[in-house]
């Protein structure tokens, strides 16, 4: 049985609890996805789904999660990321992030704790974060940024970049275009790339991308 990501479970519980409160603002999306990966020279292609959850549970608590699941000829892909931010000052927050990737012989799950710097305006949202892995705090690090750019009325571009620097160096980049059909429903188009290197950081073990398209609903 596949081991569940602890932060994904926490996010799901928070979402289900917060849905009952009017102050919660949650965006959920589901998309059809096409996967293409190369694992040490062996190529895998398949399809599946990508689920996005983003929202504000309270004035000082926000969360974001992305879950990708698919199937190749004889392999299962699982690439999940989630984070929770607790704002201790207007622009500074405590940041907890968890990620998990599994493709063929590549399997890695991490949780990190650190700080984030946040800027929010009607046309720009920016989050930069840095943290260290909880299983070996102070030795291995993760860092990245997320930018939400309003490009026109009812549409936005969302860019994210993350590097996990540890036994296996994992770099993830994601670009999404969201177009609002109305105040609750929107279209979601995106492209995500993932690269995993060996412990020395000199050789690529896993490299691939995910292309997805679907809908977003806000409640």
Short mmCIF file of C-alpha atoms in Angstrom, two decimals, residues 75-154:
data_model
loop_
_atom_site.label_atom_id
_atom_site.label_comp_id
_atom_site.label_asym_id
_atom_site.label_seq_id
_atom_site.Cartn_x
_atom_site.Cartn_y
_atom_site.Cartn_z
CA UNK A 75 4.96 1.95 -13.00
CA UNK A 76 3.10 4.38 -10.76
CA UNK A 77 3.96 8.09 -10.60
CA UNK A 78 3.36 10.04 -7.41
CA UNK A 79 4.66 13.61 -7.04
CA UNK A 80 3.10 15.57 -4.19
CA UNK A 81 3.98 18.87 -2.51
CA UNK A 82 2.31 20.77 0.31
CA UNK A 83 3.02 23.71 2.58
CA UNK A 84 1.47 25.62 5.48
CA UNK A 85 2.49 29.16 6.41
CA UNK A 86 1.82 30.81 9.76
CA UNK A 87 2.40 34.56 9.63
CA UNK A 88 4.12 35.88 12.75
CA UNK A 89 4.62 39.35 11.22
CA UNK A 90 2.91 41.00 8.21
CA UNK A 91 5.62 39.78 5.78
CA UNK A 92 7.37 37.02 7.78
CA UNK A 93 6.00 33.55 8.37
CA UNK A 94 6.92 30.15 9.76
CA UNK A 95 6.91 27.75 6.83
CA UNK A 96 6.36 23.97 6.95
CA UNK A 97 6.72 22.06 3.69
CA UNK A 98 6.50 18.41 2.75
CA UNK A 99 7.14 16.72 -0.60
CA UNK A 100 7.18 13.21 -1.99
CA UNK A 101 8.18 11.81 -5.37
CA UNK A 102 8.06 8.22 -6.58
CA UNK A 103 8.82 7.08 -10.12
CA UNK A 104 10.22 3.59 -10.75
CA UNK A 105 13.45 3.27 -8.68
CA UNK A 106 13.33 6.91 -7.49
CA UNK A 107 11.56 7.38 -4.16
CA UNK A 108 12.06 10.31 -1.83
CA UNK A 109 9.91 11.94 0.89
CA UNK A 110 10.93 14.99 2.93
CA UNK A 111 9.57 17.48 5.45
CA UNK A 112 11.25 20.81 6.13
CA UNK A 113 10.77 23.70 8.53
CA UNK A 114 11.85 27.28 7.95
CA UNK A 115 10.78 30.84 7.24
CA UNK A 116 9.11 32.66 4.37
CA UNK A 117 8.97 36.27 3.19
CA UNK A 118 5.64 37.28 1.70
CA UNK A 119 4.41 40.21 -0.37
CA UNK A 120 0.74 40.55 -1.30
CA UNK A 121 -0.95 43.16 -3.48
CA UNK A 122 -3.94 43.14 -5.88
CA UNK A 123 -1.66 42.41 -8.86
CA UNK A 124 1.30 40.58 -7.29
CA UNK A 125 1.79 37.85 -4.73
CA UNK A 126 5.32 36.71 -3.86
CA UNK A 127 6.60 34.12 -1.41
CA UNK A 128 10.29 33.30 -0.92
CA UNK A 129 11.17 30.53 1.50
CA UNK A 130 14.11 28.66 2.98
CA UNK A 131 14.11 25.77 5.42
CA UNK A 132 15.97 22.73 6.65
CA UNK A 133 14.86 19.10 6.66
CA UNK A 134 13.44 18.01 10.00
CA UNK A 135 15.17 14.61 9.96
CA UNK A 136 18.62 16.27 9.83
CA UNK A 137 18.04 19.89 10.77
CA UNK A 138 20.82 22.30 9.86
CA UNK A 139 22.57 19.98 7.39
CA UNK A 140 20.30 19.77 4.34
CA UNK A 141 18.19 22.62 2.99
CA UNK A 142 15.29 23.45 0.72
CA UNK A 143 14.58 26.85 -0.82
CA UNK A 144 12.49 28.43 -3.53
CA UNK A 145 9.92 31.03 -4.51
CA UNK A 146 6.36 31.35 -5.73
CA UNK A 147 5.02 34.30 -7.75
CA UNK A 148 1.36 35.00 -8.54
CA UNK A 149 1.11 37.70 -11.20
CA UNK A 150 -2.21 39.24 -12.23
CA UNK A 151 -1.82 39.88 -15.97
CA UNK A 152 -5.36 41.01 -16.80
CA UNK A 153 -8.78 41.21 -15.23
CA UNK A 154 -9.81 37.67 -14.37
#
